[in-house]
XYZ file of N, CA and C in Angstrom:
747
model
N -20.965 -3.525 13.063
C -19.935 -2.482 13.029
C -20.237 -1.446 14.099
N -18.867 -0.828 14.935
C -19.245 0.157 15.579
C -19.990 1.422 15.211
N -20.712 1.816 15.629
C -21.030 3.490 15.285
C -20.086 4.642 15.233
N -19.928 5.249 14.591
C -18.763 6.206 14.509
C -19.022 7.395 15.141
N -18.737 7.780 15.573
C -19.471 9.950 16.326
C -19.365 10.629 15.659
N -20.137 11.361 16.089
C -20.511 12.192 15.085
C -20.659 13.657 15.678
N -19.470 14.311 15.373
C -19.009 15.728 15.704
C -20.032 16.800 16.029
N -21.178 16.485 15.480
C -22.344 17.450 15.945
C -22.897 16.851 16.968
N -22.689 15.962 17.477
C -23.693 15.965 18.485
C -22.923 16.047 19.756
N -21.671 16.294 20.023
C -20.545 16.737 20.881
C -20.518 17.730 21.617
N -21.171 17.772 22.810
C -20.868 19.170 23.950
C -19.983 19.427 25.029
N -19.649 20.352 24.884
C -18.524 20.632 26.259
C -19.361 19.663 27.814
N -18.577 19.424 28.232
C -19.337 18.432 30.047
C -20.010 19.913 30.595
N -19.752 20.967 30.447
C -20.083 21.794 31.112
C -21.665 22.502 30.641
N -21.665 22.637 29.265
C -22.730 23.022 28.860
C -23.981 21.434 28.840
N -23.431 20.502 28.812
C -24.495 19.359 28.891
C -25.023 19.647 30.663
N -24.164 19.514 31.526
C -24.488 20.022 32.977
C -25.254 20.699 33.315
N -25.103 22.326 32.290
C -26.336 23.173 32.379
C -27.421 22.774 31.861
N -27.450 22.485 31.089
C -29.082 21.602 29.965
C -29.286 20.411 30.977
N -28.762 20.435 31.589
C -29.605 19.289 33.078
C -29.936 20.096 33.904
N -29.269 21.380 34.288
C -29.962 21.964 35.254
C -29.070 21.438 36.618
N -27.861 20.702 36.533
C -27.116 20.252 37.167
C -26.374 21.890 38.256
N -26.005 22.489 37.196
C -24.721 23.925 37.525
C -24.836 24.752 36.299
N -24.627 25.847 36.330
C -24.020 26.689 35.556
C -22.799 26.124 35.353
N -22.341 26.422 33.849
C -20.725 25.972 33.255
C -19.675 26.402 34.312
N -19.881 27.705 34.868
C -18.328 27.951 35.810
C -18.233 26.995 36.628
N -20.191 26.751 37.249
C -19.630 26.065 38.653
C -19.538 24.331 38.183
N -19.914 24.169 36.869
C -19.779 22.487 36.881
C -17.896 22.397 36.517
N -17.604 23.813 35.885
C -16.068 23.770 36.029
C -15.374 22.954 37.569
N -16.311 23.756 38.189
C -15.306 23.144 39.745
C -15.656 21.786 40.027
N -17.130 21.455 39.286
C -17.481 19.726 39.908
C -16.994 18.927 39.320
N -15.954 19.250 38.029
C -14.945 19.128 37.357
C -13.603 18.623 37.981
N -13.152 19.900 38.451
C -11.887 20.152 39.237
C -11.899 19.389 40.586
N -13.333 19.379 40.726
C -13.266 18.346 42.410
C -13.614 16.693 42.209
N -13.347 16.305 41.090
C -13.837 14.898 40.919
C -14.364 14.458 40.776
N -16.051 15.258 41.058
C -17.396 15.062 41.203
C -18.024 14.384 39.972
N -17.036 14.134 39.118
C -18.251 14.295 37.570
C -17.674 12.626 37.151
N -18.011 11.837 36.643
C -17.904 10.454 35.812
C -18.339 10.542 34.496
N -17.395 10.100 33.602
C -17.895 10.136 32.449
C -17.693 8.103 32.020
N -18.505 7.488 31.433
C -18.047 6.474 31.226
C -17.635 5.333 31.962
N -17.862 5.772 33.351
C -16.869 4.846 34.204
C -16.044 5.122 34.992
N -15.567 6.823 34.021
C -14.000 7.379 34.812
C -14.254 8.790 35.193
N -13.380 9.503 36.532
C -13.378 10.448 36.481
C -12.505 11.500 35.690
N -13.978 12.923 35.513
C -13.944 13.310 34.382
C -12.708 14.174 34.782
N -11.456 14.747 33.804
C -10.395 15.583 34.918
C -9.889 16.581 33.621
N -11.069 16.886 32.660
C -10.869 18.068 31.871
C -11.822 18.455 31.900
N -12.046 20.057 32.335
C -13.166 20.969 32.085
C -13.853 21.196 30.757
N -12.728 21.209 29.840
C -13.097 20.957 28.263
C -13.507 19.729 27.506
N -13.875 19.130 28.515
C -13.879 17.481 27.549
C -15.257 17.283 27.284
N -15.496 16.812 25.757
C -16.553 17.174 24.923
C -17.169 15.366 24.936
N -18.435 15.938 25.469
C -18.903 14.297 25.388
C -20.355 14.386 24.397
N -20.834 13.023 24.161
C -21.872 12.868 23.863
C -23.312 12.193 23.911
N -23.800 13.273 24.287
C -25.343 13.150 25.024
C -25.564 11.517 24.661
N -26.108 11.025 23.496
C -26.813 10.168 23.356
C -26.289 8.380 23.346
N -24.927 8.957 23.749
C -24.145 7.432 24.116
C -23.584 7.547 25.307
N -22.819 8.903 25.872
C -22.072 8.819 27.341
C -22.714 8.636 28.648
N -22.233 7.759 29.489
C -22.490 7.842 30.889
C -22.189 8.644 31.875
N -22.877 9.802 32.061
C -22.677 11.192 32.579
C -23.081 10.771 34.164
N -22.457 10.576 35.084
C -22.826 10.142 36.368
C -21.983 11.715 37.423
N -23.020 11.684 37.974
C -22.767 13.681 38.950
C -23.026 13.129 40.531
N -21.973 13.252 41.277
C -21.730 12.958 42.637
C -22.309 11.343 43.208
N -22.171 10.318 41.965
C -23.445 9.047 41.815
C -24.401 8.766 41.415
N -24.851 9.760 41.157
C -26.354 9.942 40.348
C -25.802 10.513 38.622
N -27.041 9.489 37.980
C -27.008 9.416 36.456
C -27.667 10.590 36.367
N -27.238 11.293 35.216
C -28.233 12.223 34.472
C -28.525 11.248 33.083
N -29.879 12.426 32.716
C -30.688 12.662 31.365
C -30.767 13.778 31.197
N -31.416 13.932 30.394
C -31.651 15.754 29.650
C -33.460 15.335 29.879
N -33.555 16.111 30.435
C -34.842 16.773 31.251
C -36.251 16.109 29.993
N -35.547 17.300 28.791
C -36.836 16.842 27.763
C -36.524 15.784 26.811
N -35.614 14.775 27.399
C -36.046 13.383 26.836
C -37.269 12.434 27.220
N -37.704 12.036 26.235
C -38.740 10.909 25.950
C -38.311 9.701 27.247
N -38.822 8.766 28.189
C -38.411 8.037 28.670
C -38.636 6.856 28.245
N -37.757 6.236 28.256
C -37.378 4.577 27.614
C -37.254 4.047 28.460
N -37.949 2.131 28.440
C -37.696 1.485 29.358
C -37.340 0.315 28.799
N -35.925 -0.540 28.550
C -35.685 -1.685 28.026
C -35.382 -2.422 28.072
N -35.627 -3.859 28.098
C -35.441 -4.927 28.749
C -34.528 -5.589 27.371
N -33.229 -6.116 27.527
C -32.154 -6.645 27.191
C -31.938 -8.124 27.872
N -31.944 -8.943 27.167
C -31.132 -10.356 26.889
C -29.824 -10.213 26.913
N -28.681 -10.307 27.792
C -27.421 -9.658 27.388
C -26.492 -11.114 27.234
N -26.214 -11.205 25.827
C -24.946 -12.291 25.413
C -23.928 -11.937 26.529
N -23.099 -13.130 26.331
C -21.559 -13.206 27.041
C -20.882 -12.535 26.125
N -19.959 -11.831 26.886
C -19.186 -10.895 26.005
C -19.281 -9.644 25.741
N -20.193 -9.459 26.020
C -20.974 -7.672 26.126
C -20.797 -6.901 26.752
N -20.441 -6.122 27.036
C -19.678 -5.118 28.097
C -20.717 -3.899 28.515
N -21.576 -4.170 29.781
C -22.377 -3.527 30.283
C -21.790 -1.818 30.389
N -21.406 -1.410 29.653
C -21.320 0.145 29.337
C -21.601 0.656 28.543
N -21.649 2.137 28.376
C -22.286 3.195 26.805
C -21.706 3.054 25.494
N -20.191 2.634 26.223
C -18.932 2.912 25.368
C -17.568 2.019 25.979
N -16.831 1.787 25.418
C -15.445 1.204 25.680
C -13.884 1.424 25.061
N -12.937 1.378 25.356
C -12.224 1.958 25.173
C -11.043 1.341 24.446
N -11.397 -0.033 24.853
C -10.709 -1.189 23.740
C -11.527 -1.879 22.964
N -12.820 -1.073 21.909
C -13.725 -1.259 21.222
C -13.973 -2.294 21.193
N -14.250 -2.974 22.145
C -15.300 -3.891 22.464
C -16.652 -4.060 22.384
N -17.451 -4.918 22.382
C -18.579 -5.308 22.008
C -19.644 -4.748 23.300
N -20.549 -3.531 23.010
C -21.126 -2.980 24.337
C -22.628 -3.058 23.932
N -23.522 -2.806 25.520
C -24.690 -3.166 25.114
C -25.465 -2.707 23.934
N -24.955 -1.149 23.892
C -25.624 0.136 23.003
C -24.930 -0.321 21.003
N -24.707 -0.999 21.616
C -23.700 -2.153 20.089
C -25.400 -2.798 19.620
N -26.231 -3.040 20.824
C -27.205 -4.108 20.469
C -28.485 -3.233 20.199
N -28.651 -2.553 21.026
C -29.951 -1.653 21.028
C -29.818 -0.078 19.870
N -31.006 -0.259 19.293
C -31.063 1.008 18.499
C -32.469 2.061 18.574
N -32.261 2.674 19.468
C -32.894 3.641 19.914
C -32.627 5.118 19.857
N -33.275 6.723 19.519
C -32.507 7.674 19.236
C -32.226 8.379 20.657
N -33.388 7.616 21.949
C -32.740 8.469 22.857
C -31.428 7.542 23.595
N -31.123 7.989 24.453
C -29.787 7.902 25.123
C -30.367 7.346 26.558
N -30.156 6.010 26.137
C -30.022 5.094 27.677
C -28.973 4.623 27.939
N -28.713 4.124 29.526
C -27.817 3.435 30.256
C -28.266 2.413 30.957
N -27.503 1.171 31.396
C -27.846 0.476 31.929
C -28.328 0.941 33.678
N -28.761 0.032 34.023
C -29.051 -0.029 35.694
C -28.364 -1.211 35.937
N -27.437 -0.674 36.978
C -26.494 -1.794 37.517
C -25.923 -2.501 36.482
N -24.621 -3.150 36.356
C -23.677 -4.036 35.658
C -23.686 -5.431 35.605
N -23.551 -5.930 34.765
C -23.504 -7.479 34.622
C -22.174 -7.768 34.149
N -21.245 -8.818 34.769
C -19.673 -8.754 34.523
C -19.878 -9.098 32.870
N -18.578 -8.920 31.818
C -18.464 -9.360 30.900
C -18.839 -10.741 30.610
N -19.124 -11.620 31.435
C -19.102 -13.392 31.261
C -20.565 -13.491 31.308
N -21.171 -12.772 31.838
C -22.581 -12.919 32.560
C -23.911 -12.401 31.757
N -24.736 -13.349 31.358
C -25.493 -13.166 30.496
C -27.104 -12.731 31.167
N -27.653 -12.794 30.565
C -29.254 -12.423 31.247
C -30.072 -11.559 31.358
N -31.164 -11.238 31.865
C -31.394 -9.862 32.256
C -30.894 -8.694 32.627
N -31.230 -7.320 31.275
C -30.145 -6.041 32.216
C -31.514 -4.811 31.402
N -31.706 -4.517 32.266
C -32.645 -3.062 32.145
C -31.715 -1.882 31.884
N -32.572 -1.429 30.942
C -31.703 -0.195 30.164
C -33.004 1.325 30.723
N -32.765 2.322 30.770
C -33.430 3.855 30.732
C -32.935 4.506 30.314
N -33.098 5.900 30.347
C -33.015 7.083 30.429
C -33.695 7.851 31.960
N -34.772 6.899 32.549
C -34.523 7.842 33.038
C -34.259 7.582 34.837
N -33.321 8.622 34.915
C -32.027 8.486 35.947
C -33.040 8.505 37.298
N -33.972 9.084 37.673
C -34.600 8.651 38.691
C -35.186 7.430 39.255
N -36.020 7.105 38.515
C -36.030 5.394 38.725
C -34.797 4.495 38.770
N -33.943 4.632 38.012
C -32.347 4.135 37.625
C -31.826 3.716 39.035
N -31.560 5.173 40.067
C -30.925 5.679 41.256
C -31.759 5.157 42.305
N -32.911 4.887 42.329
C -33.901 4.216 43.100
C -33.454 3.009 43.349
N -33.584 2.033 42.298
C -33.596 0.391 41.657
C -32.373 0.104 42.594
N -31.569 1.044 42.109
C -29.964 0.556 42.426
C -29.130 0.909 44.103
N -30.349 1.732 44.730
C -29.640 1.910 46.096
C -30.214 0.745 46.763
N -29.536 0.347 47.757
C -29.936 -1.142 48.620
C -31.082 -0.839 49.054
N -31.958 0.529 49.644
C -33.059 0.486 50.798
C -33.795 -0.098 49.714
N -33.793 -0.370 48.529
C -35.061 -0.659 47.457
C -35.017 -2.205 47.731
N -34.154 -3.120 48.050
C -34.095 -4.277 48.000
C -34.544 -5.133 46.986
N -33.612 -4.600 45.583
C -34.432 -5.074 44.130
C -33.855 -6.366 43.763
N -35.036 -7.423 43.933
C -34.409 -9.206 43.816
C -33.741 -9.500 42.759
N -32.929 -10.219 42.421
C -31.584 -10.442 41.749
C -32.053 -11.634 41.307
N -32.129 -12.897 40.640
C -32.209 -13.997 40.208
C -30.889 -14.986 39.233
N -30.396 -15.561 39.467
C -29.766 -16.107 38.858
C -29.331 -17.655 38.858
N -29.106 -18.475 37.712
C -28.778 -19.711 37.746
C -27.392 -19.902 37.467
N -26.770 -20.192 37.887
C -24.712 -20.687 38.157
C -25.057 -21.725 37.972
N -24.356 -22.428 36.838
C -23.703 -23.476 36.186
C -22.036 -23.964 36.921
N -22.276 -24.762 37.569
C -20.457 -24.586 38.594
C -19.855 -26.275 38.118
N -18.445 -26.247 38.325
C -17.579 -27.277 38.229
C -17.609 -28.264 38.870
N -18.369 -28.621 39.497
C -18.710 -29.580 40.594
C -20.317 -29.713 41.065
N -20.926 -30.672 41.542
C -22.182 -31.073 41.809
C -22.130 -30.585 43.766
N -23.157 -29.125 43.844
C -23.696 -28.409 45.043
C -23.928 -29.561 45.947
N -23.406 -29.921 47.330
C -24.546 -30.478 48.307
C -25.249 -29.929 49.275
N -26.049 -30.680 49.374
C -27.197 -30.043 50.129
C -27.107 -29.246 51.593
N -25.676 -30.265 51.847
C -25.050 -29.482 52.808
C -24.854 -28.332 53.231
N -24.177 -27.720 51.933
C -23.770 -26.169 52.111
C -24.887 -25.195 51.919
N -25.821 -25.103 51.750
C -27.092 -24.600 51.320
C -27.047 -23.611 52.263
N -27.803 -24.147 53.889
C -27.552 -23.272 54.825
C -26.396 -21.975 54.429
N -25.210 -22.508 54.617
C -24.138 -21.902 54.364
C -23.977 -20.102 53.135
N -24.294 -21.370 52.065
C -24.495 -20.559 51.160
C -25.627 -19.406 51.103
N -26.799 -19.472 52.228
C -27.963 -18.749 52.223
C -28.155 -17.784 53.343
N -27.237 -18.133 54.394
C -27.186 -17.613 55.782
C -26.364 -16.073 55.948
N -25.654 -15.870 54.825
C -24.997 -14.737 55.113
C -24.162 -14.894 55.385
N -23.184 -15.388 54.449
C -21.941 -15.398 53.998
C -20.785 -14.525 54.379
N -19.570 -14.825 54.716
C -18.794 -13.495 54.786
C -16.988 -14.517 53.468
N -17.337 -13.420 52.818
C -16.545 -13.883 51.409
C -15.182 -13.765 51.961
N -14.914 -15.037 50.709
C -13.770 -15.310 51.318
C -12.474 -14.420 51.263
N -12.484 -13.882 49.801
C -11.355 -12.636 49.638
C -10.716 -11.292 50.322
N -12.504 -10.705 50.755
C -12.310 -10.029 51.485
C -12.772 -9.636 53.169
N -13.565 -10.671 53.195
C -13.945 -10.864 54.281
C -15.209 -10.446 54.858
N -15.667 -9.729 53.197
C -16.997 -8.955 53.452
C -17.864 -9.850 53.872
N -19.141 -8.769 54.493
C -20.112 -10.823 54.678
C -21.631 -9.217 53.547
N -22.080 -10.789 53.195
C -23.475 -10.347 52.475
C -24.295 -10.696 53.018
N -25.624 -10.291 52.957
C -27.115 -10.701 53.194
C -27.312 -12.285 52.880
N -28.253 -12.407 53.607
C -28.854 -13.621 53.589
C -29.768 -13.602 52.503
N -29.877 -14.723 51.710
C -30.159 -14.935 50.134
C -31.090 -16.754 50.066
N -32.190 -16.555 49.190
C -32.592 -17.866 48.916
C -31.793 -18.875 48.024
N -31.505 -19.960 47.560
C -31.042 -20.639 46.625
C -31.678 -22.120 46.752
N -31.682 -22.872 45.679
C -32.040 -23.830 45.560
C -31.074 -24.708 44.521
N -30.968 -25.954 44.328
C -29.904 -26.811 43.604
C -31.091 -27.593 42.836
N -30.443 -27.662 41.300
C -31.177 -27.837 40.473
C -30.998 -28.999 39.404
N -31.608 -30.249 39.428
C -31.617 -31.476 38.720
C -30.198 -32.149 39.178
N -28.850 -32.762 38.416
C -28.106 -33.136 38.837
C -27.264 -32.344 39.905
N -27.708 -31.126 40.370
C -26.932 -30.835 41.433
C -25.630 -29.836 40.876
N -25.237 -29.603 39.407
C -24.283 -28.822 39.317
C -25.010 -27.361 38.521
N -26.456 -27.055 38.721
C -26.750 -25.456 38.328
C -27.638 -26.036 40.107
N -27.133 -24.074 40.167
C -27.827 -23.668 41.295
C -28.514 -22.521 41.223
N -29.728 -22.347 41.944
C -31.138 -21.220 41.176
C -30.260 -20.213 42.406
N -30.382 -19.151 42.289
C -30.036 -18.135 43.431
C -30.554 -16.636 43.580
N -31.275 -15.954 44.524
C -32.209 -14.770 44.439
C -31.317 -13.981 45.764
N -30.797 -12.817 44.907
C -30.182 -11.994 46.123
C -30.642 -10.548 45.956
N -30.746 -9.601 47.004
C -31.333 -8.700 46.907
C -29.787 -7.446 46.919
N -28.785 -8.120 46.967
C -27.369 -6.739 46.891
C -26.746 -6.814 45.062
N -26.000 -6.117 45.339
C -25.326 -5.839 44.227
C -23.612 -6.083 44.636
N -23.079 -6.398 44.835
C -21.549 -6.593 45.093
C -20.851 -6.778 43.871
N -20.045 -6.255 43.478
C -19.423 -6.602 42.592
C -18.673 -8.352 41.948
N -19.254 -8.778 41.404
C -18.870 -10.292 41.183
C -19.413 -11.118 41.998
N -20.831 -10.946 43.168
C -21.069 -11.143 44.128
C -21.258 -12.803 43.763
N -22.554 -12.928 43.469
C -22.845 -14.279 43.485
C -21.517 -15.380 42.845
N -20.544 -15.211 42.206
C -19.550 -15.419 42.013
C -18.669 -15.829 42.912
N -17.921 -14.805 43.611
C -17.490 -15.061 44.503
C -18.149 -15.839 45.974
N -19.447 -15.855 46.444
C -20.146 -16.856 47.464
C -19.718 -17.944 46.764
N -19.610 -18.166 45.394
C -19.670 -20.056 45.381
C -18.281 -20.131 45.366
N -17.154 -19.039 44.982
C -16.041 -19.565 45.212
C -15.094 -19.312 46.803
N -16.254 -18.998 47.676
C -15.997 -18.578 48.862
C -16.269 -20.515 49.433
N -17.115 -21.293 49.049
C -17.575 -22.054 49.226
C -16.360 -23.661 49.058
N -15.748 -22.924 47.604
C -14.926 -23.936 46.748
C -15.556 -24.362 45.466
N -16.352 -23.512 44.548
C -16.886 -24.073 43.119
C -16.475 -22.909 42.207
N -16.266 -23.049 41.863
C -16.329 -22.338 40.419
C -17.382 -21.962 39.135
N -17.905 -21.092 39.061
C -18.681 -20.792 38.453
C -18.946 -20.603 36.659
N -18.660 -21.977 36.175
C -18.562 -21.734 34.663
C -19.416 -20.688 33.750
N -20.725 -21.137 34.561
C -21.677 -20.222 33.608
C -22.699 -19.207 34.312
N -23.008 -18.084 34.002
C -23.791 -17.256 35.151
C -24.773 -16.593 34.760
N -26.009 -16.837 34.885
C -26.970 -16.344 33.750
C -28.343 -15.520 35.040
N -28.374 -14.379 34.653
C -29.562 -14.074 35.433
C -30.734 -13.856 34.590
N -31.835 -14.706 35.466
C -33.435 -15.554 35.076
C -33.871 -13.782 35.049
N -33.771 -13.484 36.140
C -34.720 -12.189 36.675
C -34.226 -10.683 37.210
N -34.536 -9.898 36.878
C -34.120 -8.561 37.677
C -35.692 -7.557 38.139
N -35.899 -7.720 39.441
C -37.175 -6.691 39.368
C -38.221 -7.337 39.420
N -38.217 -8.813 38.945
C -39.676 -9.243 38.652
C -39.840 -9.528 37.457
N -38.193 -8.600 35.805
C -38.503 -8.663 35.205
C -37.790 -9.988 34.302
N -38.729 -10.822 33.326
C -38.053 -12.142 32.926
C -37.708 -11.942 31.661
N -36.842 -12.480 31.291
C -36.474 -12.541 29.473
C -37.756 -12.979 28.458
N -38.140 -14.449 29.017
C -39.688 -15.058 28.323
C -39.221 -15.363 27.009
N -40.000 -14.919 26.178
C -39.744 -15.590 24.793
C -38.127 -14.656 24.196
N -37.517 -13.440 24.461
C -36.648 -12.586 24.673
C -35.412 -13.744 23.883
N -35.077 -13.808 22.784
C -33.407 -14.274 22.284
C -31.967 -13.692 23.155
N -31.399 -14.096 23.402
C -29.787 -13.633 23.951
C -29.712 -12.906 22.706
N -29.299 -11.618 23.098
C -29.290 -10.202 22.242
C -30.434 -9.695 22.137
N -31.159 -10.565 21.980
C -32.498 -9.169 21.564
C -32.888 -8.177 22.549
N -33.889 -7.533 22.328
C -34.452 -6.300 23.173
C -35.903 -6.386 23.000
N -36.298 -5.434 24.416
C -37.989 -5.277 24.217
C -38.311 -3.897 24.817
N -39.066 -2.600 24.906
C -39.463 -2.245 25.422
C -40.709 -2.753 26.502
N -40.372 -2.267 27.889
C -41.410 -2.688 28.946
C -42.214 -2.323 28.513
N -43.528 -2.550 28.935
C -45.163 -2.720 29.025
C -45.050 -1.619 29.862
N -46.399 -0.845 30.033
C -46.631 0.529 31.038
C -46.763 -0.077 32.096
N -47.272 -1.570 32.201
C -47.435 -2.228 34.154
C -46.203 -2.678 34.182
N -45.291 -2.981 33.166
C -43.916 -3.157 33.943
C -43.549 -1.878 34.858
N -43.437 -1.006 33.931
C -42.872 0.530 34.196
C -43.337 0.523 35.635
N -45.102 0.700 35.304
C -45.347 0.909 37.047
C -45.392 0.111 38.184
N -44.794 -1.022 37.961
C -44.107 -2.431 38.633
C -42.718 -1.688 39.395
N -41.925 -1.270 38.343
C -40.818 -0.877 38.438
C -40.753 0.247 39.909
N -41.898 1.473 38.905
C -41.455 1.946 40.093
C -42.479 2.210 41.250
N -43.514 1.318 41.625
C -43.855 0.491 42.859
C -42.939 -0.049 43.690
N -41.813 -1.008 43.060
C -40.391 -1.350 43.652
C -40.147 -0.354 44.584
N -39.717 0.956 43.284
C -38.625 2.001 44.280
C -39.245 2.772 44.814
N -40.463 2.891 44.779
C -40.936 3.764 46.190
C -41.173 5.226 45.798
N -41.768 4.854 44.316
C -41.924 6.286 43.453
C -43.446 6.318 43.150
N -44.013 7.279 43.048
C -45.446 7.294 42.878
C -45.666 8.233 41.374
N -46.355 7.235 40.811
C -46.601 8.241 39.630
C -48.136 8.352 39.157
């Protein structure tokens, strides 16, 4: 069952802003009025709009917040098909924070489409988060595609060389892959984030991608991990993590 809200824990966007240390309320009024603010996904376009700390996705000019004196969480998620990599949804749908029960308030790092199962790292906290997720970090991607047709060896090159997709014409980085037993799952390690990316390369190609499961994010693996379950990282994950992004702790 969904969680229901709960009226006390509801703050104006403006006073949560200040308890980050983001703005004073007048002036997060204007980062308000100028677009600057994301709540959820969307921009925020009421000064009065009352969110809540421990489920909303409070994102300020791209960058995630936390509240300063939260505890930091680090969680590694199995994510079923069907799960909707957000805090919250709006056609009460089935979301990650549906799976995890924790009292502080995490968000994912980076999105996994609704179809797409696998590895998805959850925090709180927004510095490492903003690290992971800008390209100079070059954080390896892993995934196995299940496709409608048997890969040849042919296209490999193709598929690995730096692609320029077919829809839009974008081209991506050059990426490892390998083809796996009969030839219709293919292993694939990319270091971008594109929206639907690895997706679209195989249908840039001509396959279709039935099933899309990522092995790895970071280095980090599911292992004994059930589809749905959860784990908190290990402290050498953590400082794995942020070795990655180029953070010293």
């Amino acid at each position: 069952m969904r969680k229901q809200i709960d009226d006390n824990r509801m703050v104006r966007i403006n006073k949560y802003l200040a308890m980050c240390g983001v703005a004073s309320r007048r002036s997060a009024d204007e980062l308000v009025a100028a677009g600057r603010i994301m709540v959820n996904g969307k921009i925020a376009v009421e000064a009065g709009l009352k969110i809540d700390p421990s489920t909303d996705e409070i994102i300020v000019d791209g960058r995630m917040l936390a509240l300063p004196e939260q505890k930091k969480v680090y969680i590694l998620f199995n994510k079923p098909k069907n799960v909707i990599t957000t805090n919250s949804d709006e056609k009460n749908r089935d979301t990650v924070l549906d799976h995890i029960s924790v009292k502080e308030r995490v968000y994912p790092v980076g999105r996994l489409d609704r179809k797409t199962t696998g590895v998805l790292l959850l925090t709180n906290d927004g510095n490492l988060a903003n690290k992971l997720m800008h390209p100079s970090s070059n954080v390896k991607k892993e995934y196995i595609a299940l496709l409608d047709n048997r890969f040849p060896h042919t296209l490999l090159l193709q598929l690995t060389g730096g692609m320029r997709l077919r829809d839009t014409g974008e081209k991506v980085m050059p990426c490892q892959a390998k083809i796996l037993d009969d030839g219709l799952q293919v292993w694939l390690s990319i270091h971008e984030g594109k929206n639907h990316q690895v997706r679209r390369m195989f249908e840039t190609l001509g396959f279709e991608v039935r099933r899309l499961d990522r092995v790895a994010y970071a280095g980090l693996k599911a292992g004994d991990l059930r589809r749905g379950d959860w784990r908190y990282l290990s402290r050498r994950e953590v400082q794995q993590l942020n070795q990655q992004a180029g953070i010293r702790i």
